Amino acid sequence: MPKAKYEQLYQILKEKIESGTYPPQEMLPSEHTLIAELGCSRNTLRRAIGELVRAGYVQTMQGKGMRNIFEPSQQTTFTLGTIETFSESAERNQQRGASKVLLFSPVTADWQLAEKTGFAEGTPLYYIQRLHYLNGRPLIFNHSYFRQDVAQGLTREIAEQSIYRYLETELHISIINSKRVVTVEKATQLDLQHLDMGDCNCLAVVSSQTYNSDGVMFEYTQSRHHPNFFRFQDNAVRRSSAYGKPEEK
Amino acid sequence: MPKAKYEQLYQILKEKIESGTYPPQEMLPSEHTLIAELGCSRNTLRRAIGELVRAGYVQTMQGKGMRNIFEPSQQTTFTLGTIETFSESAERNQQRGASKVLLFSPVTADWQLAEKTGFAEGTPLYYIQRLHYLNGRPLIFNHSYFRQDVAQGLTREIAEQSIYRYLETELHISIINSKRVVTVEKATQLDLQHLDMGDCNCLAVVSSQTYNSDGVMFEYTQSRHHPNFFRFQDNAVRRSSAYGKPEEK
DNA sequence: GCCGATTTGTCCGTATGTATC
DNA sequence: CGATACATACGGACAAATCGG
C-alpha cells in the first residue's frame, strides 16, 4: 500500500485507464479538471502523470492534452526500473512460482570470478544456484553470489525461502538499486540439463549487480532465462527531434 | 543542445561524475550546497538528480545523502527509455554505422501480419527490410512496416538515407513514444544468410510499435540482433521494502 | 494571418514530513 | 534531542504549443 499521494494518484488513474473508464485512444481530462476531481496540487498530479508516461499508459502533447494509449495485451512478465524478487513477480502476474536450491556453497572470488562479477579478488562469497519454476515449468536458472560480510548468517534453509526477506527484515539491509544488463548467450551443459529448451542453443541472460545503502555491491546474480518465456518490456519517448527545424515563414 | 535547465544541470553533474570530479563511491555535495553552486531551485535540481538515479549514476538515501556509483565500464550499446535511430546510436557510441536496404515494397496487412504487428487487417503499408552494419559487420536485420497514409511518399531512396529525418522534417510528424518488447527467437534462414552468426541458432529480437501525436501507431519494426553483440542496459531501484517492518524498540 | 483561450512544460519559493547521525 | 539531509506537497508564475474564431 503506497503512502505517497502521487503514488495513490498514479494507481487511481492507472485503474481508470485499465478498466476502460477513459476510452482507449481518446483524450483524458485536462490537468485542471483532474486537479479538481482528485483534490491535489498540479505538481503532485504531474508527477503521477510522469509515471504513467514512462509505464506506457498515456502520451502527453504540449498544447493538446493527454491521450490514453493503453492496450490490454500488455502481459508483462518482467518489469523494468524496479527491483522485484521472483516470488513478487510471480504474484503480480498471478502465476504459481516455486524455487529449488541446487547448490549452496561458500567460495572465495578468484581473478576469473572477480572479472565476471565485479567483486574484488579474494572476497568471501556465498554461491547459490537456484532453479525457478513458473506454473510447474523450470524457466530460470539462477547463479547468485552474496558478500559474506554483508549477508551474514545466510544459510541454505533461508535460500529455500526468501533471501531478500532475510536481508531486509533480519539484517536490516536497505537495498537501493541494481544495475542490470540483458544479453544472449550460448547455453551450457548445465542449462540444457535443467531447462529443457528443445533445439534452442541460446538463452536470455540478465546479469545484475545490487547495491545497499552503504554503496557496496553485495550481490551479483546471473539469471539464465528459457528463451521461449523471456519477455522484457519498455516504453521509450522521443526527446527532441534530433533534426533541426525545416524552413519556416 | 538542451535548453531546459534541468537537462543542463543533468549534463553538468553527469560530466563531473564521469570525469572523476566527484570521487567514485563517495558522497556528492548535499542538495543545499549544489543549489548554491549551480544557482537553481531545489525542485529543478531534484529533477536532474532523478534522471541521474534512473541512469545509474548515483543512489540517494533519505537522511544520508547522494552517492556516486558510476563505473566507467558502462559501454552501453542500446539506450532505454528514449527513442534513437540506428545512426544516432552509432554516433553516440562513436562507431561507424552503415545501412543497406534489401527490400522496399508496398503491402497490405493480411490477418497474419495484423496479428503480429498490431495494425488493422487491410491497412496499406510500406514493408522495408534493412541491414545495419557496425564497424563493417552486419549486426541487425530490420523488418519495418509504415502506414502508407501517415508516411506518405516514402521511397526506397529515402529509406537509404534516413526515414525519421523524412518523417520529422518533411512530413512534420511528431514522434511521441514507442512500446518495445525484447524477446529471444529462433533464427530463420534469412537471418543466418545475412548475419553470419556462427553456431548460434537464436537471436535477440526487439519489437517496437511507434506512435505519433495523433495517437496512431504508424510504425511497427522488428529488429533482429546478432546475439553476440546485443546489450540492453537498465538501472532498477527498490521501491519500498515489500516486507513489513520487523520488531522494534 | 492574428489573437486570445486552453493546455502542457518549466521553474521558483516555501512548508512539512521522515530518516540519519 | 537537535542538526542535517532527502522526500513529499502546495501554490504561483511564466513559457511554449495548439486550436478556434
Coordinates of C-alpha atoms (C1' of nucleotides) in Angstrom, one line a residue:
Chain A
M1 CA 0.0 0.0 0.0
P2 CA 1.7 3.2 -1.2
K3 CA 1.6 6.1 1.2
A4 CA 2.8 8.9 -1.0
K5 CA 0.0 10.8 -2.6
Y6 CA 1.5 10.8 -6.1
E7 CA 1.6 7.0 -6.0
Q8 CA -2.0 6.9 -5.0
L9 CA -2.9 9.2 -7.8
Y10 CA -0.9 7.0 -10.2
Q11 CA -2.8 3.9 -9.0
I12 CA -6.2 5.7 -9.4
L13 CA -5.5 6.9 -12.9
K14 CA -3.9 3.6 -13.9
E15 CA -7.0 1.6 -12.8
K16 CA -9.4 4.0 -14.6
I17 CA -7.4 3.5 -17.8
E18 CA -7.2 -0.3 -17.4
S19 CA -10.9 -0.6 -16.6
G20 CA -11.9 1.5 -19.6
T21 CA -13.3 4.4 -17.7
Y22 CA -11.2 6.5 -20.0
P23 CA -11.8 5.2 -23.6
P24 CA -8.8 3.9 -25.5
Q25 CA -7.2 6.3 -28.0
E26 CA -9.2 9.2 -26.5
M27 CA -8.0 12.3 -24.6
L28 CA -8.1 12.2 -20.8
P29 CA -9.5 15.2 -18.9
S30 CA -7.1 18.2 -18.7
E31 CA -4.8 18.7 -15.7
H32 CA -7.0 21.5 -14.5
T33 CA -10.0 19.1 -14.4
L34 CA -8.1 16.3 -12.8
I35 CA -6.8 18.5 -10.1
A36 CA -10.4 19.5 -9.2
E37 CA -11.5 15.9 -9.3
L38 CA -8.6 14.4 -7.3
G39 CA -8.0 17.2 -4.9
C40 CA -4.3 17.7 -5.3
S41 CA -1.8 20.3 -6.5
R42 CA -0.6 20.5 -10.0
N43 CA 2.9 19.3 -9.2
T44 CA 1.7 16.2 -7.5
L45 CA -0.6 15.3 -10.3
R46 CA 2.1 15.9 -12.9
R47 CA 4.4 13.5 -11.0
A48 CA 1.8 10.8 -11.3
I49 CA 1.3 11.6 -15.0
G50 CA 5.1 11.3 -15.5
E51 CA 4.9 7.7 -14.2
L52 CA 2.0 6.9 -16.4
V53 CA 4.0 8.1 -19.4
R54 CA 7.0 6.1 -18.5
A55 CA 4.8 3.0 -18.0
G56 CA 3.3 3.4 -21.5
Y57 CA -0.3 4.2 -20.4
V58 CA -0.6 7.7 -21.8
Q59 CA 1.2 10.1 -24.1
T60 CA 1.3 13.8 -23.5
M61 CA 1.5 16.6 -26.1
Q62 CA 2.2 20.2 -25.2
G63 CA -0.8 22.4 -26.0
K64 CA -3.0 19.4 -26.9
G65 CA -3.5 17.2 -23.9
M66 CA -3.0 13.7 -22.7
R67 CA -4.1 10.6 -24.7
N68 CA -4.9 7.1 -23.4
I69 CA -2.6 4.6 -25.3
F70 CA -3.1 1.6 -23.1
E71 CA -3.6 -1.7 -24.8
P72 CA -4.8 -4.6 -22.7
S73 CA -2.4 -7.1 -24.4
Q74 CA 0.3 -5.8 -22.0
Q75 CA 1.0 -9.1 -20.2
T76 CA 4.4 -8.1 -18.9
T77 CA 6.5 -10.8 -17.4
F78 CA 9.4 -8.7 -16.2
T79 CA 9.4 -5.2 -15.0
L80 CA 11.9 -2.5 -15.7
G81 CA 13.2 0.2 -13.5
T82 CA 12.1 -1.5 -10.3
I83 CA 13.6 -4.4 -8.3
E84 CA 11.4 -7.4 -7.8
T85 CA 12.1 -10.8 -6.4
F86 CA 11.0 -13.8 -8.3
S87 CA 8.1 -14.5 -6.0
E88 CA 6.9 -10.9 -6.0
S89 CA 6.9 -11.0 -9.8
A90 CA 5.0 -14.3 -9.9
E91 CA 2.4 -12.9 -7.6
R92 CA 2.0 -9.8 -9.6
N93 CA 1.4 -11.9 -12.8
Q94 CA -1.0 -14.1 -10.8
Q95 CA 1.1 -17.2 -11.5
R96 CA 2.3 -20.1 -9.4
G97 CA 6.0 -19.6 -8.6
A98 CA 8.3 -22.1 -6.9
S99 CA 12.0 -22.4 -6.4
K100 CA 14.6 -25.1 -5.7
V101 CA 18.1 -24.6 -4.3
L102 CA 20.5 -26.7 -6.3
L103 CA 23.7 -25.6 -4.6
F104 CA 24.7 -23.6 -1.5
S105 CA 28.5 -23.1 -1.1
P106 CA 30.9 -20.6 0.4
V107 CA 33.5 -19.6 -2.1
T108 CA 36.3 -17.0 -2.5
A109 CA 36.5 -14.9 -5.6
D110 CA 39.4 -15.8 -7.8
W111 CA 40.5 -13.5 -10.5
Q112 CA 38.2 -15.1 -13.1
L113 CA 35.1 -14.7 -10.9
A114 CA 36.2 -11.2 -9.9
E115 CA 36.3 -10.3 -13.5
K116 CA 32.9 -11.7 -14.2
T117 CA 31.1 -10.4 -11.1
G118 CA 32.8 -7.1 -10.3
F119 CA 33.8 -8.3 -6.7
A120 CA 37.4 -7.7 -5.7
E121 CA 39.6 -10.8 -5.9
G122 CA 39.7 -12.7 -2.6
T123 CA 36.3 -11.5 -1.5
P124 CA 34.5 -14.3 0.6
L125 CA 31.1 -15.0 -1.0
Y126 CA 28.1 -17.3 -0.8
Y127 CA 27.5 -19.1 -4.1
I128 CA 23.9 -20.2 -4.7
Q129 CA 22.4 -22.0 -7.6
R130 CA 18.6 -21.9 -7.8
L131 CA 16.0 -23.1 -10.3
H132 CA 12.8 -21.1 -10.6
Y133 CA 9.6 -22.7 -11.7
L134 CA 6.5 -20.9 -13.1
N135 CA 3.3 -22.9 -13.4
G136 CA 5.4 -26.1 -12.9
R137 CA 7.9 -25.4 -15.7
P138 CA 11.6 -24.7 -15.0
L139 CA 12.1 -21.3 -16.6
I140 CA 15.1 -19.5 -14.9
F141 CA 18.4 -20.9 -13.8
N142 CA 19.9 -18.5 -11.3
H143 CA 23.6 -18.1 -10.2
S144 CA 23.9 -15.7 -7.2
Y145 CA 26.9 -14.5 -5.3
F146 CA 26.4 -12.6 -2.0
R147 CA 29.2 -11.0 0.0
Q148 CA 29.6 -13.0 3.2
D149 CA 30.3 -9.9 5.3
V150 CA 27.1 -8.2 4.3
A151 CA 24.8 -11.2 4.0
Q152 CA 26.0 -12.6 7.4
G153 CA 24.4 -15.9 8.5
L154 CA 22.9 -16.8 5.2
T155 CA 22.1 -20.5 5.0
R156 CA 20.7 -23.0 2.6
E157 CA 17.4 -23.0 4.6
I158 CA 17.0 -19.2 4.2
A159 CA 17.7 -19.5 0.5
E160 CA 14.9 -22.1 0.2
Q161 CA 12.5 -19.4 1.5
S162 CA 13.4 -15.8 0.6
I163 CA 16.8 -14.3 0.7
Y164 CA 15.6 -10.7 0.3
R165 CA 13.2 -11.1 3.2
Y166 CA 16.1 -12.2 5.4
L167 CA 18.3 -9.4 4.2
E168 CA 15.7 -6.7 4.7
T169 CA 13.8 -7.8 7.8
E170 CA 16.5 -9.6 9.8
L171 CA 19.7 -7.9 8.8
H172 CA 18.1 -4.5 8.2
I173 CA 19.9 -4.0 4.9
S174 CA 18.4 -1.4 2.7
I175 CA 18.5 -2.5 -0.9
I176 CA 18.8 0.6 -3.0
N177 CA 19.5 -0.1 -6.7
S178 CA 20.5 -2.7 -9.1
K179 CA 22.4 -2.4 -12.4
R180 CA 21.2 -4.9 -15.0
V181 CA 22.4 -6.0 -18.4
V182 CA 20.4 -8.2 -20.8
T183 CA 22.4 -10.3 -23.3
V184 CA 22.0 -13.5 -25.2
E185 CA 24.5 -16.4 -24.6
K186 CA 25.1 -19.9 -25.7
A187 CA 23.6 -22.5 -23.4
T188 CA 25.9 -24.6 -21.3
Q189 CA 25.5 -28.2 -20.4
L190 CA 24.1 -27.2 -17.1
D191 CA 21.4 -25.0 -18.8
L192 CA 20.3 -27.8 -21.1
Q193 CA 20.2 -30.3 -18.3
H194 CA 17.8 -28.2 -16.2
L195 CA 15.8 -26.0 -18.5
D196 CA 14.5 -28.4 -21.2
M197 CA 14.8 -26.0 -24.1
G198 CA 14.2 -28.1 -27.1
D199 CA 16.5 -27.3 -30.0
C200 CA 17.4 -23.8 -29.0
N201 CA 21.1 -23.5 -28.1
C202 CA 20.9 -19.9 -26.7
L203 CA 19.2 -18.2 -23.8
A204 CA 18.5 -14.7 -22.4
V205 CA 20.8 -13.7 -19.6
V206 CA 20.1 -10.9 -17.1
S207 CA 23.2 -10.0 -15.1
S208 CA 22.6 -7.7 -12.2
Q209 CA 24.8 -6.0 -9.6
T210 CA 22.9 -4.9 -6.5
Y211 CA 23.9 -2.2 -4.0
N212 CA 22.9 -1.4 -0.5
S213 CA 22.7 2.0 1.2
D214 CA 26.4 1.9 2.1
G215 CA 27.1 1.9 -1.6
V216 CA 28.7 -1.5 -1.6
M217 CA 27.8 -4.1 -4.2
F218 CA 26.8 -7.0 -2.1
E219 CA 25.1 -9.3 -4.7
Y220 CA 25.9 -10.4 -8.2
T221 CA 23.2 -12.5 -9.9
Q222 CA 23.1 -14.1 -13.3
S223 CA 19.6 -15.1 -14.4
R224 CA 19.6 -17.5 -17.3
H225 CA 16.1 -17.5 -18.9
H226 CA 14.4 -20.0 -21.1
P227 CA 14.3 -18.3 -24.5
N228 CA 10.7 -19.0 -25.2
F229 CA 9.4 -17.5 -22.0
F230 CA 11.6 -14.4 -21.7
R231 CA 9.9 -11.0 -22.2
F232 CA 11.3 -7.7 -21.3
Q233 CA 9.1 -4.6 -21.8
D234 CA 9.9 -0.9 -22.2
N235 CA 8.3 2.3 -23.3
A236 CA 10.5 4.9 -24.9
V237 CA 9.8 8.6 -25.6
R238 CA 11.3 10.8 -28.3
R239 CA 13.2 13.5 -26.5
S240 CA 13.7 16.3 -29.1
S241 CA 13.6 16.0 -32.8
A242 CA 17.3 15.4 -33.4
Y243 CA 17.0 17.2 -36.7
G244 CA 16.8 21.0 -37.0
K245 CA 13.5 22.7 -37.9
P246 CA 12.7 22.9 -41.6
E247 CA 12.2 26.3 -43.4
E248 CA 9.6 28.5 -41.8
K249 CA 7.8 31.7 -42.6
Chain B
M1 CA 21.8 21.3 -27.1
P2 CA 19.2 21.0 -24.4
K3 CA 17.5 24.2 -23.4
A4 CA 15.7 23.1 -20.3
K5 CA 17.6 24.0 -17.2
Y6 CA 17.2 20.6 -15.5
E7 CA 18.7 18.9 -18.6
Q8 CA 21.7 21.3 -18.4
L9 CA 22.1 20.5 -14.7
Y10 CA 21.9 16.8 -15.5
Q11 CA 24.6 17.2 -18.1
I12 CA 26.9 19.2 -15.8
L13 CA 26.6 16.7 -12.9
K14 CA 26.9 13.7 -15.3
E15 CA 30.2 15.1 -16.7
K16 CA 31.5 15.9 -13.2
I17 CA 30.8 12.3 -12.3
E18 CA 32.3 10.8 -15.4
S19 CA 35.4 12.9 -15.2
G20 CA 36.1 12.0 -11.6
T21 CA 35.5 15.4 -10.2
Y22 CA 33.3 13.6 -7.7
P23 CA 35.3 10.6 -6.5
P24 CA 33.7 7.1 -7.1
Q25 CA 31.8 5.6 -4.1
E26 CA 31.9 8.9 -2.3
M27 CA 29.1 11.2 -1.3
L28 CA 28.3 14.2 -3.5
P29 CA 27.7 17.6 -2.0
S30 CA 24.2 18.0 -0.4
E31 CA 21.3 19.4 -2.3
H32 CA 21.7 22.6 -0.3
T33 CA 25.3 23.0 -1.5
L34 CA 24.5 22.1 -5.1
I35 CA 21.7 24.7 -5.2
A36 CA 24.2 27.4 -4.2
E37 CA 26.8 26.2 -6.6
L38 CA 24.5 25.8 -9.6
G39 CA 22.2 28.7 -9.0
C40 CA 18.8 26.9 -9.3
S41 CA 15.8 26.0 -7.2
R42 CA 15.5 22.8 -5.2
N43 CA 12.8 21.3 -7.5
T44 CA 14.9 21.8 -10.6
L45 CA 18.0 20.3 -9.1
R46 CA 15.9 17.3 -7.8
R47 CA 14.6 16.7 -11.3
A48 CA 18.1 16.5 -12.6
I49 CA 19.1 14.2 -9.7
G50 CA 16.1 11.9 -10.6
E51 CA 17.5 11.4 -14.1
L52 CA 20.9 10.6 -12.7
V53 CA 19.3 8.0 -10.4
R54 CA 17.4 6.4 -13.3
A55 CA 20.6 6.4 -15.4
G56 CA 22.5 4.6 -12.7
Y57 CA 25.0 7.4 -11.9
V58 CA 24.0 8.0 -8.3
Q59 CA 22.0 6.5 -5.5
T60 CA 20.1 8.6 -3.0
M61 CA 19.4 7.8 0.6
Q62 CA 17.0 9.8 2.7
G63 CA 18.7 11.4 5.7
K64 CA 22.2 10.4 4.4
G65 CA 22.9 11.9 1.1
M66 CA 23.7 11.1 -2.5
R67 CA 26.5 8.6 -3.5
N68 CA 28.4 8.4 -6.8
I69 CA 28.0 4.8 -8.1
F70 CA 29.2 5.4 -11.6
E71 CA 31.6 2.8 -13.1
P72 CA 33.4 3.7 -16.3
S73 CA 32.8 0.2 -17.7
Q74 CA 29.4 1.3 -18.8
Q75 CA 29.7 0.8 -22.5
T76 CA 26.1 0.8 -23.3
T77 CA 25.1 -0.2 -26.8
F78 CA 21.4 0.4 -26.6
T79 CA 19.5 3.1 -24.7
L80 CA 16.4 2.6 -22.8
G81 CA 13.6 5.0 -22.3
T82 CA 14.5 7.2 -25.2
I83 CA 13.9 6.7 -28.9
E84 CA 17.1 6.7 -31.1
T85 CA 17.6 5.9 -34.7
F86 CA 20.4 3.5 -35.6
S87 CA 22.6 6.3 -36.9
E88 CA 22.1 8.4 -33.8
S89 CA 23.0 5.4 -31.6
A90 CA 26.1 4.7 -33.7
E91 CA 27.2 8.3 -33.4
R92 CA 26.7 8.3 -29.6
N93 CA 28.9 5.2 -29.3
Q94 CA 31.5 6.7 -31.6
Q95 CA 31.2 3.8 -34.0
R96 CA 30.9 3.6 -37.8
G97 CA 27.3 2.9 -38.8
A98 CA 26.0 1.9 -42.2
S99 CA 22.8 0.6 -43.6
K100 CA 21.6 -1.3 -46.7
V101 CA 18.0 -1.5 -48.0
L102 CA 17.3 -5.1 -49.0
L103 CA 13.7 -4.7 -49.9
F104 CA 11.2 -1.9 -50.3
S105 CA 7.6 -3.0 -51.1
P106 CA 4.1 -1.7 -50.6
V107 CA 2.0 -4.4 -48.9
T108 CA -1.5 -4.8 -47.4
A109 CA -1.8 -6.3 -43.9
D110 CA -3.4 -9.7 -44.0
W111 CA -4.8 -11.2 -40.8
Q112 CA -1.4 -12.8 -40.0
L113 CA 0.5 -9.6 -40.4
A114 CA -2.2 -7.8 -38.5
E115 CA -1.8 -10.2 -35.6
K116 CA 1.9 -9.8 -35.5
T117 CA 2.2 -6.0 -35.9
G118 CA -1.0 -4.7 -34.3
F119 CA -2.2 -2.9 -37.5
A120 CA -5.8 -3.4 -38.6
E121 CA -6.3 -6.0 -41.3
G122 CA -6.3 -4.4 -44.7
T123 CA -4.1 -1.5 -43.7
P124 CA -1.9 -0.3 -46.7
L125 CA 1.8 -0.4 -45.5
Y126 CA 5.3 0.0 -46.8
Y127 CA 7.4 -3.0 -46.0
I128 CA 11.1 -2.4 -45.7
Q129 CA 14.0 -4.8 -45.0
R130 CA 17.2 -3.2 -43.9
L131 CA 20.5 -4.5 -42.8
H132 CA 22.5 -2.4 -40.3
Y133 CA 26.3 -2.6 -40.1
L134 CA 28.5 -1.5 -37.2
N135 CA 32.2 -1.2 -37.9
G136 CA 31.8 -3.2 -41.1
R137 CA 29.9 -6.2 -39.5
P138 CA 26.2 -6.9 -40.2
L139 CA 24.6 -6.8 -36.7
I140 CA 20.9 -6.0 -37.1
F141 CA 18.4 -7.3 -39.5
N142 CA 15.4 -5.0 -39.6
H143 CA 11.8 -5.5 -40.7
S144 CA 9.8 -2.3 -40.8
Y145 CA 6.2 -1.6 -41.6
F146 CA 5.0 2.0 -42.0
R147 CA 1.4 3.1 -42.6
Q148 CA 1.1 4.5 -46.1
D149 CA -1.4 7.2 -45.1
V150 CA 1.0 8.5 -42.5
A151 CA 4.4 8.0 -44.1
Q152 CA 3.2 9.4 -47.4
G153 CA 5.6 9.5 -50.3
L154 CA 8.2 7.2 -48.7
T155 CA 10.6 5.8 -51.2
R156 CA 13.5 3.4 -51.3
E157 CA 15.8 6.3 -51.9
I158 CA 14.6 8.0 -48.6
A159 CA 15.0 4.6 -46.8
E160 CA 18.6 4.5 -48.0
Q161 CA 19.2 7.8 -46.1
S162 CA 17.1 8.4 -43.0
I163 CA 13.4 7.6 -42.7
Y164 CA 12.9 9.5 -39.4
R165 CA 14.5 12.6 -40.9
Y166 CA 12.0 12.5 -43.7
L167 CA 9.1 11.9 -41.3
E168 CA 10.1 14.7 -38.9
T169 CA 11.4 17.4 -41.2
E170 CA 9.4 16.9 -44.4
L171 CA 6.1 15.5 -43.2
H172 CA 6.2 17.3 -39.9
I173 CA 5.2 14.2 -38.0
S174 CA 5.9 14.4 -34.3
I175 CA 7.1 11.0 -33.0
I176 CA 6.0 10.7 -29.4
N177 CA 6.6 7.3 -28.0
S178 CA 7.4 3.7 -28.8
K179 CA 6.4 0.5 -27.0
R180 CA 9.2 -2.1 -27.1
V181 CA 9.5 -5.7 -26.2
V182 CA 12.7 -7.7 -26.0
T183 CA 12.5 -11.5 -26.7
V184 CA 14.7 -14.3 -27.9
E185 CA 13.7 -16.2 -31.1
K186 CA 15.0 -19.0 -33.3
A187 CA 16.9 -17.7 -36.3
T188 CA 15.3 -18.0 -39.7
Q189 CA 17.1 -18.9 -43.0
L190 CA 17.1 -15.2 -43.8
D191 CA 18.8 -14.3 -40.5
L192 CA 21.5 -16.9 -41.0
Q193 CA 22.0 -15.8 -44.6
H194 CA 22.7 -12.2 -43.6
L195 CA 24.0 -12.1 -40.1
D196 CA 26.8 -14.7 -40.1
M197 CA 26.2 -15.9 -36.5
G198 CA 28.4 -19.0 -36.3
D199 CA 26.7 -21.9 -34.5
C200 CA 24.1 -19.8 -32.6
N201 CA 20.6 -20.6 -33.7
C202 CA 18.8 -17.9 -31.7
L203 CA 18.9 -14.1 -31.7
A204 CA 17.7 -11.1 -29.7
V205 CA 14.5 -9.6 -31.1
V206 CA 13.3 -6.0 -30.3
S207 CA 9.8 -5.4 -31.5
S208 CA 8.5 -1.9 -31.3
Q209 CA 5.3 0.0 -32.0
T210 CA 5.7 3.7 -32.6
Y211 CA 3.1 6.3 -32.2
N212 CA 2.7 9.9 -33.4
S213 CA 1.0 12.9 -31.7
D214 CA -2.4 11.8 -33.1
G215 CA -2.1 8.6 -31.1
V216 CA -2.0 6.4 -34.2
M217 CA 0.6 3.6 -34.4
F218 CA 2.3 4.4 -37.7
E219 CA 5.3 2.1 -37.5
Y220 CA 6.0 -1.5 -36.5
T221 CA 9.6 -2.6 -36.5
Q222 CA 11.2 -5.9 -35.6
S223 CA 14.9 -5.6 -35.1
R224 CA 16.7 -8.9 -35.1
H225 CA 20.1 -8.5 -33.4
H226 CA 23.2 -10.7 -33.7
P227 CA 23.3 -12.5 -30.3
N228 CA 27.0 -11.8 -29.6
F229 CA 26.6 -8.0 -30.0
F230 CA 23.3 -7.4 -28.2
R231 CA 23.4 -5.5 -24.9
F232 CA 20.5 -3.8 -23.2
Q233 CA 21.1 -1.9 -20.0
D234 CA 18.9 -0.9 -17.1
N235 CA 19.1 0.5 -13.6
A236 CA 16.4 -0.6 -11.2
V237 CA 15.6 0.9 -7.8
R238 CA 13.9 -0.8 -4.8
R239 CA 10.6 1.0 -4.3
S240 CA 9.6 0.0 -0.8
S241 CA 10.6 -3.0 1.2
A242 CA 7.8 -5.3 0.3
Y243 CA 8.0 -6.9 3.6
G244 CA 6.7 -5.3 6.8
K245 CA 8.9 -3.9 9.4
P246 CA 10.4 -6.2 11.9
E247 CA 10.0 -5.8 15.7
E248 CA 11.3 -2.5 17.0
K249 CA 12.2 -1.0 20.4
Chain C
dG1 C1' -2.6 35.6 -40.5
dC2 C1' -3.5 37.3 -36.0
dC3 C1' -5.3 37.0 -31.3
dG4 C1' -6.9 35.0 -27.2
dA5 C1' -8.2 30.8 -24.7
dT6 C1' -6.7 26.4 -23.4
dT7 C1' -3.3 23.0 -22.2
dT8 C1' 1.1 21.1 -21.2
dG9 C1' 6.2 22.2 -19.9
dT10 C1' 9.4 24.6 -16.9
dC11 C1' 10.9 27.0 -12.8
dC12 C1' 10.7 29.0 -8.3
dG13 C1' 9.8 29.6 -3.2
dT14 C1' 8.1 27.6 0.9
dA15 C1' 6.4 24.4 4.2
dT16 C1' 6.3 19.9 6.3
dG17 C1' 7.4 15.0 6.9
dT18 C1' 10.9 11.4 7.7
dA19 C1' 15.3 9.2 8.2
dT20 C1' 20.1 9.6 9.7
dC21 C1' 23.6 11.0 12.6
Chain D
dC1 C1' 17.3 15.8 21.5
dG2 C1' 18.9 18.8 17.7
dA3 C1' 21.0 19.4 13.3
dT4 C1' 21.3 17.8 8.7
dA5 C1' 19.7 15.7 4.5
dC6 C1' 16.5 13.8 1.4
dA7 C1' 11.1 13.1 0.3
dT8 C1' 6.7 15.0 -0.4
dA9 C1' 3.3 18.5 -1.2
dC10 C1' 1.4 23.0 -2.3
dG11 C1' 0.8 27.4 -4.8
dG12 C1' 2.1 30.7 -8.1
dA13 C1' 4.3 32.5 -12.3
dC14 C1' 5.7 32.4 -17.0
dA15 C1' 6.9 29.9 -21.4
dA16 C1' 5.6 27.2 -25.4
dA17 C1' 2.4 24.7 -28.3
dT18 C1' -2.3 24.1 -30.0
dC19 C1' -6.7 25.3 -31.6
dG20 C1' -10.7 28.0 -32.9
dG21 C1' -12.7 32.3 -34.2

